XYZ file of C-alpha atoms in Angstrom:
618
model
C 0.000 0.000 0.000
C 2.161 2.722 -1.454
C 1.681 6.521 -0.067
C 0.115 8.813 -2.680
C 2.384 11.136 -4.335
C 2.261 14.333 -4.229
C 0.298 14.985 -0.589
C 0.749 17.649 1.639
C 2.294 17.627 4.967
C -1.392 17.323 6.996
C -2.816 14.795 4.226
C 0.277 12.631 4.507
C -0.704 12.767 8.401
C -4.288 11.653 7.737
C -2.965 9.056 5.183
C -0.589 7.520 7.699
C -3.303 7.311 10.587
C -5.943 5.815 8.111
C -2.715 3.319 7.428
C -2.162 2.499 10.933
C -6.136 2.058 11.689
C -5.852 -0.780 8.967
C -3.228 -2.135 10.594
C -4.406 -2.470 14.200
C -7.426 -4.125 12.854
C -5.062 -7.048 11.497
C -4.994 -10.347 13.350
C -1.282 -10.281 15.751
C 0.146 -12.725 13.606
C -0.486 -11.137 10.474
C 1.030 -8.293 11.947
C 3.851 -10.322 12.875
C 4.645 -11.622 9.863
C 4.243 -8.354 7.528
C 6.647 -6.937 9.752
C 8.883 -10.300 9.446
C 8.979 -10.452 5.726
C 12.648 -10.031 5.685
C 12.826 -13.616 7.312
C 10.405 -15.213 5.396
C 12.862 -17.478 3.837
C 14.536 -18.702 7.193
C 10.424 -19.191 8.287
C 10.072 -21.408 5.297
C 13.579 -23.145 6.281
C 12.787 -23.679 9.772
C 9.384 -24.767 9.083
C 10.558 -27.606 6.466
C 13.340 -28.835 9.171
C 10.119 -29.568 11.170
C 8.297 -31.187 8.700
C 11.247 -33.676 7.413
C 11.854 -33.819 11.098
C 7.983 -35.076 11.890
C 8.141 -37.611 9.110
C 11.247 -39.063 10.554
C 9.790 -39.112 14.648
C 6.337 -41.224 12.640
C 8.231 -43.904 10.824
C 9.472 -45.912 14.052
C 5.839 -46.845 14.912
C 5.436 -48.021 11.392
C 9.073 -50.333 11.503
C 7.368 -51.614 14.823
C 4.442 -52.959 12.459
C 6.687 -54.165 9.755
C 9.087 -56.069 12.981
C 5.879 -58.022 14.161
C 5.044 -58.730 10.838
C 8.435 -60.252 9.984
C 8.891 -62.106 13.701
C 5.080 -63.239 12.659
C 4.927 -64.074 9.135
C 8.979 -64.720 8.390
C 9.723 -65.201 4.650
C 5.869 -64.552 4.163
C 6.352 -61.056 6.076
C 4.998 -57.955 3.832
C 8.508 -56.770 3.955
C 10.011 -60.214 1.897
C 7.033 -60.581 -0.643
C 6.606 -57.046 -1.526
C 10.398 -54.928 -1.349
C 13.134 -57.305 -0.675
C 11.691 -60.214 -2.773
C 13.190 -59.116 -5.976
C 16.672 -59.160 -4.183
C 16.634 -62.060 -2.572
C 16.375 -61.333 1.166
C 13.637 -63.451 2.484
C 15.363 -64.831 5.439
C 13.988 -63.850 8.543
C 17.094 -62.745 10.070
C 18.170 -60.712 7.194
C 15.076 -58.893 7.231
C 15.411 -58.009 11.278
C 18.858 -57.039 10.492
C 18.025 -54.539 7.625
C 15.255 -53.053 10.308
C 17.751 -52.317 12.123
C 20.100 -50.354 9.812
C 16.809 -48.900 8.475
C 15.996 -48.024 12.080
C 19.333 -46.178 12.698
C 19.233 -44.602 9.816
C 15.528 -43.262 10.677
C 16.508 -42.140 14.352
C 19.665 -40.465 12.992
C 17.616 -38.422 10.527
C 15.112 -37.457 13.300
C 17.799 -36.534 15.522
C 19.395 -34.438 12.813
C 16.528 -32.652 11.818
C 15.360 -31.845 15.111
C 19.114 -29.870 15.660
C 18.782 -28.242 12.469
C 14.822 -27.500 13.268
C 15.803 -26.279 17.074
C 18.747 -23.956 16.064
C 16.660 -22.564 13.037
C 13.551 -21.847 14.977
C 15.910 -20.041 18.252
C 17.985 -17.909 15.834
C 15.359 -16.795 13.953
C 13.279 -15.832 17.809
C 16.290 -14.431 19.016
C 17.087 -12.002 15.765
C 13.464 -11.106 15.765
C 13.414 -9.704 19.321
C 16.174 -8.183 18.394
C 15.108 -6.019 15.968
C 11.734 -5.577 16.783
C 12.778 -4.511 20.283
C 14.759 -1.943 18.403
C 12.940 -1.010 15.856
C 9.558 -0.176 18.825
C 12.512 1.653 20.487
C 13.661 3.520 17.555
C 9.956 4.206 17.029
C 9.161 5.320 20.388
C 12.102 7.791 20.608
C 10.388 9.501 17.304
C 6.955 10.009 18.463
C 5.898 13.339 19.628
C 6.194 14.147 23.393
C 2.069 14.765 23.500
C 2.192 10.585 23.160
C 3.850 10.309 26.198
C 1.697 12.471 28.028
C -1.149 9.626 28.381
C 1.311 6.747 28.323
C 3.483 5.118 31.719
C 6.659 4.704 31.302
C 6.703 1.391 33.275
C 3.933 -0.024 30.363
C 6.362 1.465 27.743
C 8.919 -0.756 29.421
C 6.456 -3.759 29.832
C 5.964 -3.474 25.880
C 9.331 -3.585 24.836
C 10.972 -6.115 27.186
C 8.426 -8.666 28.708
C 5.479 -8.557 25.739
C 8.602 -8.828 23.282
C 10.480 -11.391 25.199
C 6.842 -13.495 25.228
C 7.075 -13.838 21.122
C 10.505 -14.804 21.638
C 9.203 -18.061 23.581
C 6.666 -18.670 21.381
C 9.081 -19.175 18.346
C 11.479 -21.236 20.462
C 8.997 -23.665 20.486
C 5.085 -22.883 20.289
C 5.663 -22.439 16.012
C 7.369 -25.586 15.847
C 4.880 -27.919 17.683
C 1.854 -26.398 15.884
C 3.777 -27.446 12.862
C 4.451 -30.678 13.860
C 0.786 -31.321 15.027
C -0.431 -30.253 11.626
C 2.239 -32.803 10.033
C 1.421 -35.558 12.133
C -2.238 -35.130 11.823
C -1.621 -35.261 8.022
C 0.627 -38.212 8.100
C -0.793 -40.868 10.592
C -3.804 -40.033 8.987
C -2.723 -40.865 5.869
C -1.180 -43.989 6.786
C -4.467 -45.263 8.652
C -6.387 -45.028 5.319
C -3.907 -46.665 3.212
C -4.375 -49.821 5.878
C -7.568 -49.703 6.676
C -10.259 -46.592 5.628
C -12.908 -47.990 7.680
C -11.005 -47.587 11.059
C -8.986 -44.282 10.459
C -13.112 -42.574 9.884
C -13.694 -44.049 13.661
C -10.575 -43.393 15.422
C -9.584 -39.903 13.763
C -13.011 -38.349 14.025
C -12.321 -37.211 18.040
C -9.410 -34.856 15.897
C -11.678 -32.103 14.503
C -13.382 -31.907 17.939
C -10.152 -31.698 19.766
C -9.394 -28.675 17.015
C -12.867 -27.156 17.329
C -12.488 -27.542 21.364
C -8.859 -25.970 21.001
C -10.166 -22.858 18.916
C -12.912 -22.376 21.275
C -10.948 -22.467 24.262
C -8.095 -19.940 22.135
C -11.114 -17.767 21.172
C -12.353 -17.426 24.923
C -8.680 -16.838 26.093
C -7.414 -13.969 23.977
C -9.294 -11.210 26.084
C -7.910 -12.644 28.946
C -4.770 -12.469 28.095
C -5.024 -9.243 26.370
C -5.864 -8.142 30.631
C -2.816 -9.637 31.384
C -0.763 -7.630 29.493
C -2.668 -4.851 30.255
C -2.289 -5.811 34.468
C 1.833 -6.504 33.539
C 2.288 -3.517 32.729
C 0.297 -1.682 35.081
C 2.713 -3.593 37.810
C 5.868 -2.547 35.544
C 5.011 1.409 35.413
C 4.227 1.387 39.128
C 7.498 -0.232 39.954
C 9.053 2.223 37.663
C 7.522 5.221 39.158
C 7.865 3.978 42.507
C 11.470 3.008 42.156
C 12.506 6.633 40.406
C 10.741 8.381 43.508
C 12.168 6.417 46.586
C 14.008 9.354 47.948
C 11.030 11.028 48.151
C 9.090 7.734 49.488
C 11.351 7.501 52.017
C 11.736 11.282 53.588
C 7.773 10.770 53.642
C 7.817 7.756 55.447
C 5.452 6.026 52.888
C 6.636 2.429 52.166
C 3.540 0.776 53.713
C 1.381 2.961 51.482
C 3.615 2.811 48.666
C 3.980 -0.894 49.260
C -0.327 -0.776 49.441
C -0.006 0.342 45.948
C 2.055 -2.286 44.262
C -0.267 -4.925 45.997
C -2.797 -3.807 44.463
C -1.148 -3.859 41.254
C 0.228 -7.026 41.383
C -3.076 -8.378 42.996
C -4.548 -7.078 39.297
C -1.810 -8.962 37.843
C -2.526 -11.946 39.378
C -6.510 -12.162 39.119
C -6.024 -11.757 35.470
C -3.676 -14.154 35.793
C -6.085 -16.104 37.544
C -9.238 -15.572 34.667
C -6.993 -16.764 31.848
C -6.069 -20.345 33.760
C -9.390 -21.094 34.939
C -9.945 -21.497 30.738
C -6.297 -22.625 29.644
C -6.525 -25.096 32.662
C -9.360 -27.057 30.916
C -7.930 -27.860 27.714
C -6.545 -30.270 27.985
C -8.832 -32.599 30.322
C -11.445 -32.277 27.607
C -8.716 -32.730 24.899
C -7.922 -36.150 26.747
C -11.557 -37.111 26.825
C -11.327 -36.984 23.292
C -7.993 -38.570 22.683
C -9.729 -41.482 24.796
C -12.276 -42.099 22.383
C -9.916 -42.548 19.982
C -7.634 -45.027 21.144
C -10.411 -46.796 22.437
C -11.522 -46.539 19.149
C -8.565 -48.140 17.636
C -7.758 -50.792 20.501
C -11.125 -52.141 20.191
C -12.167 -52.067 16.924
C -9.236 -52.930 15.080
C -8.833 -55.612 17.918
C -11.804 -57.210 16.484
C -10.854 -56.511 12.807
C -7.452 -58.223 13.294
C -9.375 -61.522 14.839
C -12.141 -61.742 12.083
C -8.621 -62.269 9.573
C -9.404 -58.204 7.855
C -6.619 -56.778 9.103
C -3.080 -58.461 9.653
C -1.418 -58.724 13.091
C 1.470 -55.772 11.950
C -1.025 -53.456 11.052
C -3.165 -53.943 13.918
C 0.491 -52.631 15.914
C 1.037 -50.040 13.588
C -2.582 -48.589 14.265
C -2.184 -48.527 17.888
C 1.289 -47.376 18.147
C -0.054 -44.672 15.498
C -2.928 -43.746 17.320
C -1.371 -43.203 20.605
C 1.673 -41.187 18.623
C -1.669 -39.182 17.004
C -3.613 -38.534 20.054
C -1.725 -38.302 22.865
C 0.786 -34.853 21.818
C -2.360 -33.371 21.068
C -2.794 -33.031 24.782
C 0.328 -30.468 23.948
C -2.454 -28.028 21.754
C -3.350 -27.127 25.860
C 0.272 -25.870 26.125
C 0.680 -24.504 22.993
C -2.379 -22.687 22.494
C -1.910 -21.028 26.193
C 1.342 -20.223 24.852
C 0.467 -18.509 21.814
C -2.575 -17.093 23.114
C 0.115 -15.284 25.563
C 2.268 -14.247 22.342
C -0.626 -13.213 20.538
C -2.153 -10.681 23.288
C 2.396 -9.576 23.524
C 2.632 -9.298 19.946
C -0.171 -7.027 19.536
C 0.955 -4.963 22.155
C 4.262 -4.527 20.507
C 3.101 -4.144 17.406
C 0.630 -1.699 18.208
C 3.580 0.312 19.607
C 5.647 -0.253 16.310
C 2.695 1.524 14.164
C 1.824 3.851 16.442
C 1.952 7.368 13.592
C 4.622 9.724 13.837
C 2.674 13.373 13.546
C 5.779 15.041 13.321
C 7.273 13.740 10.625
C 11.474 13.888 10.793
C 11.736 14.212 7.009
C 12.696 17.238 5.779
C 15.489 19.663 3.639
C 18.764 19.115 5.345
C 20.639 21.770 6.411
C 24.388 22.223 8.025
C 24.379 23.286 11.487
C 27.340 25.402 11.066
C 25.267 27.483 8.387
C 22.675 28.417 10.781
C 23.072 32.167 11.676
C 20.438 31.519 14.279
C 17.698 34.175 13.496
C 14.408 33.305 14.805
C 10.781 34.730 13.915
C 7.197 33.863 15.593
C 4.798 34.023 13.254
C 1.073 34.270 15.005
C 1.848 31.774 17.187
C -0.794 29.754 19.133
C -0.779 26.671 21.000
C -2.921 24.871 23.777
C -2.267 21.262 25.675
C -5.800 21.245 25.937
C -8.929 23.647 25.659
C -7.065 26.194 27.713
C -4.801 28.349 25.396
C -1.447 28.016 26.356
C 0.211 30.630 23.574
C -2.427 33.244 21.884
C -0.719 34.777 18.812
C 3.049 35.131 20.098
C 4.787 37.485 17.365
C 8.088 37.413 18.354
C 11.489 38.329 16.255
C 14.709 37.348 17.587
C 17.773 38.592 15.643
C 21.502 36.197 15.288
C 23.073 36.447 17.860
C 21.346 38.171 20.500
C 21.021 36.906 24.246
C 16.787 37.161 24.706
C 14.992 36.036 28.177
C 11.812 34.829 29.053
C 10.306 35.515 32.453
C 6.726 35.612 34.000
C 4.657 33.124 36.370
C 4.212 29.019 36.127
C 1.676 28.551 33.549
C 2.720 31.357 31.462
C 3.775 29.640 28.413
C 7.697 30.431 28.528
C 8.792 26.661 28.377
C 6.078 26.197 25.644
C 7.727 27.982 23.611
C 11.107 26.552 23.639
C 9.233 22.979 22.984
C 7.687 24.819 19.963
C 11.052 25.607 18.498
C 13.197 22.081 19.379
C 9.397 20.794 18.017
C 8.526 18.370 20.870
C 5.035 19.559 20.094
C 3.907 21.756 16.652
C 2.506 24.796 16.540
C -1.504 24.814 15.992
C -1.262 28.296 14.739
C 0.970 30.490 12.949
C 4.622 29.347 12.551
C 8.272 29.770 13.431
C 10.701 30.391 10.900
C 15.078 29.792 11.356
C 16.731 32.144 9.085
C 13.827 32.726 7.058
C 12.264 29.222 6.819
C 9.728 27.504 8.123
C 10.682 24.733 10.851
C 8.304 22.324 9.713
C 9.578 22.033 6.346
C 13.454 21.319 7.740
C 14.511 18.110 8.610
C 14.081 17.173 12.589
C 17.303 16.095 13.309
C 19.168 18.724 11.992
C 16.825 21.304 13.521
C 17.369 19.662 16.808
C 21.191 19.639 15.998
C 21.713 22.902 15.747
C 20.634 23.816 19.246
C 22.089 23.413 22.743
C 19.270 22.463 25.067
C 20.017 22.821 29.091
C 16.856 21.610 31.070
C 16.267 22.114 35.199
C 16.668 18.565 34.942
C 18.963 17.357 33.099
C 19.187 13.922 31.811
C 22.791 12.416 32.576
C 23.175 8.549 31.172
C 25.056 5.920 33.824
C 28.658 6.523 32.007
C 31.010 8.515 33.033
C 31.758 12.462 33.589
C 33.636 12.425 29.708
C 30.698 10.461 28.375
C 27.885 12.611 29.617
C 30.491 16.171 28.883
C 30.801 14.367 25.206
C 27.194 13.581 24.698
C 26.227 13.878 21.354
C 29.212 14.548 20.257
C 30.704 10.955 20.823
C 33.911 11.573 18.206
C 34.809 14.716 20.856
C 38.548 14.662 21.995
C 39.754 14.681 25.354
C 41.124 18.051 25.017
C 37.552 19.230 23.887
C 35.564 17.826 26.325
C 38.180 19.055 29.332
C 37.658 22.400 27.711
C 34.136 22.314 27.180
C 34.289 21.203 31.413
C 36.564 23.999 31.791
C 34.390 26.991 30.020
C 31.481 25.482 32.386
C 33.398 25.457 35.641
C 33.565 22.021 36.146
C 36.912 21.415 36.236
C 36.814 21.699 40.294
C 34.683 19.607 41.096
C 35.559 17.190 38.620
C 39.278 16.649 39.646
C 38.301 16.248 43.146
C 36.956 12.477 42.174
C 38.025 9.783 42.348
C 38.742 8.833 38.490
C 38.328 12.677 37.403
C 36.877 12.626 33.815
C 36.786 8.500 34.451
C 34.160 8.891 37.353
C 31.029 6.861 36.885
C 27.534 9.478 37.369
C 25.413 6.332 38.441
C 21.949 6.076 36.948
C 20.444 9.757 35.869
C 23.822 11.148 37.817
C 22.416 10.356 41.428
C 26.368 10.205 42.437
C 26.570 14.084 41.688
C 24.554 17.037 43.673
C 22.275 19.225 41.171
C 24.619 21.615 40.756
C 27.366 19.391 39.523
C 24.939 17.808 37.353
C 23.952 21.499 35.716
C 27.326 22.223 35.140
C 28.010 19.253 33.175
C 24.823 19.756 31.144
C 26.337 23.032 30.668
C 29.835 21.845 29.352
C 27.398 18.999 27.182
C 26.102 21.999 25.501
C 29.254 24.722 25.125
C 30.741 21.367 23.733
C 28.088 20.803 21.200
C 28.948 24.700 19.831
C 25.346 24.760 18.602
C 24.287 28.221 16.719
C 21.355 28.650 18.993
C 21.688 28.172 22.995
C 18.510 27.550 25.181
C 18.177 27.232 28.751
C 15.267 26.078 30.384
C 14.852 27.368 34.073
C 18.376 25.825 34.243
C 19.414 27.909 37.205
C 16.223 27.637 39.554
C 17.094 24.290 41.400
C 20.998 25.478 42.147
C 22.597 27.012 45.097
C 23.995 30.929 44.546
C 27.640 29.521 43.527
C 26.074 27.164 41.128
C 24.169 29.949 39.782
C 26.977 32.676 39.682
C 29.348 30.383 37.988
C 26.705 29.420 35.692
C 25.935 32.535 34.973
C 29.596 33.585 33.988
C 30.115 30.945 31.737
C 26.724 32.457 30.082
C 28.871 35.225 29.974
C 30.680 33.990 27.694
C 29.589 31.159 25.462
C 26.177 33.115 24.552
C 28.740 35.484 22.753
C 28.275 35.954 19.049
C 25.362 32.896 19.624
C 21.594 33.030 19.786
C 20.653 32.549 23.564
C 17.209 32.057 24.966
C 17.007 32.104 28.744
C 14.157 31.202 30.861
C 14.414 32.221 34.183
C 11.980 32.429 37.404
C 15.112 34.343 38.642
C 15.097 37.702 37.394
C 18.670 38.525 38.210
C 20.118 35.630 36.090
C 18.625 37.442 33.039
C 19.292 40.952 33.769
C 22.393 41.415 31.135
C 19.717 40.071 28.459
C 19.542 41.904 25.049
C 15.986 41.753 25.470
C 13.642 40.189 28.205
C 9.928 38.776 27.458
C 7.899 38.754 30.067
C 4.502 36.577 29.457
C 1.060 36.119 30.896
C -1.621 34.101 30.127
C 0.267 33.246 27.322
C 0.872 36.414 25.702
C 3.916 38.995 25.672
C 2.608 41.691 27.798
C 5.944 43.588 28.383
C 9.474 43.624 26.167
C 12.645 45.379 26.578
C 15.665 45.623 28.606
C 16.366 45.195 32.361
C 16.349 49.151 32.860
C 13.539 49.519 29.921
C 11.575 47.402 32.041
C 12.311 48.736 35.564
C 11.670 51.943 33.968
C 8.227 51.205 32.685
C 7.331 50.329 36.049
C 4.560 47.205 34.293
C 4.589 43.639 35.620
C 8.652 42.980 35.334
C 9.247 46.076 37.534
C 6.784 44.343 40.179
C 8.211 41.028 40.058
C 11.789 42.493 40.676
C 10.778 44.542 43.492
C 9.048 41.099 44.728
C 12.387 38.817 44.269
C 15.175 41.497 45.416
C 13.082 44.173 47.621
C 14.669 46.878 45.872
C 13.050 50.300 44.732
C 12.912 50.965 41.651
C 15.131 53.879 42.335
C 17.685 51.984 43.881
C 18.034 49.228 40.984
C-alpha cells in the first residue's frame, strides 16, 4: 500500500493514521509476519526442518508394524514378498537385520533434523526480538512528546521487554509444535487409510473436535490475556515510578502505602492471571476425553478386525502405536495454544507500539548546522495542551546572535515555547521560521542539531563524567571535552573524584549534587557549539555559587550565539539583550532590564518582589 504522491504535509498525516487504523485491525500474527517479511525465507527453512523432522519421529511406529510382521509371518512377512523379494532377502534374520540399519538410519535423521529444526527456529526468535525490540525503540524515541503524556513509562517498558520477550518463547517452540501437530495429523492419517479406511473414519473423528475444542478455548482466552498484558504492565510502570521516587518515598515515610499500591497492582496482575487459567486449565482434560475415544476406538475395533482375519497382526500394531503417537501430543495443543494465546495478546501490544503514527514527521530539507546564523521569527503563534490556550498569537522576532529572556509566572507559556522551536510539540497556529524558513519544512534532526538544550533537569546517562560532557558529540577529543568542562566550571569539582573525567555518574547522575549535574549539562552543551543556545529554568534548582558560575560561563559562550534564557530568577537574566515577560500566554511587556524597571509594568513588580529593591535603587 504505497503513499500517494504528491500529498501535503497534513494529508500525509491523515494518510498515515488511516494506514495504521488498517493495521491495528489485522490479526497479531499477520502483523507479525508483515513486519517479518525479511525472514520469510529462514520461516520457510525452519518450518521444512520440522516437517522432514515429523516424518522421521512417525516412521518408528510403522518399523514396529513391519518387525511383528516379519517375527510373525517370516519369509511370508509384507517386507520379503513385496520390497526385498526381488533381491533375494527373504530370510527372517536378514530382514530383522536390515530393520535395524533402516531403524538407525531413521533415528539419525530425526535426531538431525530436530538440531537443524531447534537452532533454526531459536535464531530466527532471538534475531526477531532483536530487531523488533529496536525497531519499537527507535519508534518510540520519534513520536511526539504529547504521546507520552497519556502513556506510563513502566507499560512502555512492559511493551518492549516482557510482551517482546513473550514472542521470543513462542518461536522457540510454540511455532514448531503447531507445525508438527499439523504434520502428524496429516501423516498418521494418511497412513491409517492406506491400511484400513474404515477404522482411520472411527478413530480420527475425536481430531476435529479436539481442534474445534482448542479454537474455542483460544477464542475465549485472547481477552484474557489481552488483561494480562494490560495488568503486567500496570505492575511494571508502578514499579518504575515507585522506584525513580524512593528518595522522596522515604523522607515521607510512605513504604507501607507505597507498598499498598504495588499490591494492588500485582493483585490485578494476578486475578487476570487467575481468569486466563481457569480457561487454559481445561484444555486439555477435555482434549484427553477426546484422545480417549480414539484409542479406544482403535484398541477395540481394530482388535476385532485383526481376529475376524481383515486386518493383519502388523497393522493392527502399527494402528495402535499410530494412534497413541496421534492422540496423545495433542494433549500439547493445551500448552501450545496457552502459549500462543500469551504471544498473541504480547505481539499485539508490541506491534501496536511499532505503528503507532509519527505526527511530526522527521523528514525534511537538510541543512548544516554550522550554516545556521540563528535568526528566529514567531509568526502568530498559538498553541494549547488542551482547551485552555497556552500561547495566543506570540509574534516574536529574535535577531543572530542576540542573548533574549523569558520571564513571568508558572503557567505562562515560557517553556512552551522553547518545545515549539526544538518541536517536541507543533505549533496549531501560525509558525516559526530559522533564518527565514519555516521549521516544519526542515529536517528534525538537523533542527534539533543545531541547538544546545540545558533543562532544570537534566538527563545524565550511567557513564562517566567524559561520556555525559561528550554527549552527542561521541567523536569529541579529550582536550575538547576538558575544555568544554573547563568553560562550564567544572573542572573543580571534577578533579576532586576519584577517576576525574573516568568517574562513573550512576543512573540519571544520582552520584553528583544538582549543581554538579547542571554544570556538566552546561559543558554537554558549550561542547556541542550549537548556533542557537537555550536554557530552560536551568538555574532555579541550584545554590547561589552554582548559579553565579553558571551565569559567567553564560557570559561567555552566549557570545556571538543566539541565547534564549528562561528564568523564574530575574537577576540571572538581567544582562539580556531583550527580556519577554509573558502572561496568560501572551507577551505583555518587552525590553531591557532598565527599559523594564523603567516602565514600572509587571517585570518592575516582580523584581521589586524577588530582590526588595526600589525601583530607584536598581
Amino acid at each position: 500500500m504505497a503513499a500517494p504522491l504528491h500529498l501535503s504535509t497534513r494529508a500525509k498525516l491523515r494518510y498515515r493514521s488511516r494506514l495504521s487504523t488498517v493495521r491495528l485491525a489485522m490479526h497479531p500474527l499477520k502483523k507479525l509476519l508483515g513486519y517479518a517479511r525479511n525472514y520469510r525465507s529462514d520461516f520457510r527453512l525452519a518450518a521444512l526442518y520440522s516437517v522432514i523432522n515429523k516424518f522421521f519421529d512417525v516412521l518408528p511406529e510403522v518399523l514396529i508394524g513391519v518387525a511383528v510382521d516379519i517375527v510373525v509371518n517370516g519369509e511370508k512377512s509384507f517386507l520379503a514378498k513385496q520390497v526385498l523379494g526381488s533381491f533375494g532377502i527373504t530370510d527372517t534374520w536378514h530382514q530383522l537385520l536390515l530393520l535395524g540399519v533402516v531403524n538407525v538410519l531413521i533415528w539419525g535423521g530425526e535426531s538431525f533434523f530436530e538440531y537443524l529444526y531447534s537452532i533454526k527456529w531459536r535464531k530466527l526468535a532471538q534475531d526477531l526480538q532483536h530487531d523488533l525490540r529496536l525497531d519499537a525503540y527507535q519508534h518510540v524515541q520519534k513520536l511526539e512528546m504529547a504521546y507520552f503524556e497519556n502513556q506510563r513509562t513502566g507499560n512502555l517498558m512492559s511493551i518492549l521487554n516482557e510482551d517482546i520477550n513473550q514472542m521470543e518463547r513462542f518461536l522457540n517452540g510454540g511455532a514448531n509444535q503447531i507445525i508438527q501437530v499439523v504434520c502428524s495429523s496429516i501423516m498418521v492419517s494418511a497412513v491409517f487409510f492406506a491400511l484400513q479406511p474404515t477404522l482411520a473414519i472411527i478413530s480420527l473423528l475425536p481430531i476435529p473436535a479436539i481442534l474445534l475444542g482448542a479454537f474455542w478455548f483460544q477464542k475465549r482466552l485472547a481477552p484474557r490475556y489481552a488483561e494480562v498484558r494490560v495488568a503486567a504492565g500496570d505492575v511494571s510502570a508502578r514499579l518504575n515510578n515507585n522506584l525513580l521516587g524512593l528518595a522522596t518515598i522515604k523522607a515521607f515515610a510512605s513504604e507501607s502505602f507505597e507498598a499498598k499500591h504495588i499490591e494492588e497492582a500485582s493483585n490485578g496482575y494476578r486475578e487476570a492471571n487467575s481468569r486466563a487459567i481457569a480457561v487454559s486449565s481445561a484444555i486439555t482434560p477435555v482434549i484427553r476425553m477426546a484422545i480417549l475415544a480414539g484409542f479406544t476406538a482403535t484398541l477395540v475395533y481394530g482388535g476385532w478386525l485383526t481376529l475376524q482375519g481383515d486386518l493383519a497382526v502388523g497393522a493392527y500394531s502399527v494402528l495402535v502405536f499410530l494412534t497413541q503417537r496421534l492422540l496423545w501430543p495433542l494433549t500439547g495443543l493445551a500448552e501450545v495454544a496457552d502459549m500462543y494465546q500469551r504471544s498473541m495478546a504480547a505481539i499485539d501490544r508490541a506491534m501496536n507500539l511499532l505503528n503507532t503514527p509519527i505526527n511530526i514527521p522527521y523528514e525534511g530539507r537538510h541543512f548544516p548546522a554550522n550554516g545556521v546564523k540563528g535568526e528566529l521569527l514567531f509568526e502568530n503563534v498559538g498553541f494549547a495542551y488542551g482547551e485552555t490556550p497556552t500561547l495566543q498569537a506570540i509574534n516574536l522576532s529574535i535577531p543572530a546572535g542576540r542573548t533574549i529572556a523569558f520571564v513571568g509566572s508558572t503557567g505562562s507559556g515560557k517553556s512552551t515555547l522553547v518545545k515549539l522551536l526544538l518541536r517536541f510539540y507543533d505549533a496549531q497556529s501560525g509558525r516559526i521560521l530559522l533564518d527565514g524558513q519555516a521549521i516544519s519544512e526542515l529536517n528534525l534532526q538537523d533542527l534539533r542539531r543545531c541547538m544546545g538544550y540545558v533543562a532544570q533537569d537534566s538527563f545524565l546517562t550511567d557513564g562517566t563524567i567524559a561520556d555525559n560532557i561528550a554527549y552527542g558529540v561521541p567523536d569529541a577529543s579529550e582536550a575538547a571535552i576538558a575544555a568544554a568542562a573547563q568553560a562550564a566550571e567544572a573542572t573543580e569539582f571534577i578533579a576532586k573524584l576519584p577517576l576525574g573525567f573516568a568517574t562513573r555518574v550512576g543512573e540519571r547522575g544520582q552520584k553528583l549534587s544538582g549543581g554538579q549535574r547542571q554544570r556538566l549539562a552546561l559543558a554537554r552543551a558549550i561542547l556541542k557549539n550549537p548556533p542557537i543556545l537555550i536554557l530552560d529554568e536551568a538555574t532555579s534548582a541550584v545554590d547561589n555559587e552554582t548559579e553565579a558560575a553558571i551565569q559567567r560561563s553564560l557570559d561567555i559562550v552566549s557570545r556571538d550565539r543566539t541565547t534564549i534564557v528562561i528564568a523564574h530568577r530575574l537577576s540571572t537574566v538581567r544582562q539580556a539583550d531583550c527580556i519577554h515577560l509573558l502572561e496568560g500566554g501572551r507577551i505583555v511587556e518587552s525590553g531591557t532590564h532598565e527599559q523594564l524597571l523603567a516602565h514600572n509594568g509587571g517585570y518592575a513588580a516582580l523584581w521589586r518582589l524577588q530582590t526588595g529593591e526600589r525601583i530607584g535603587q536598581s
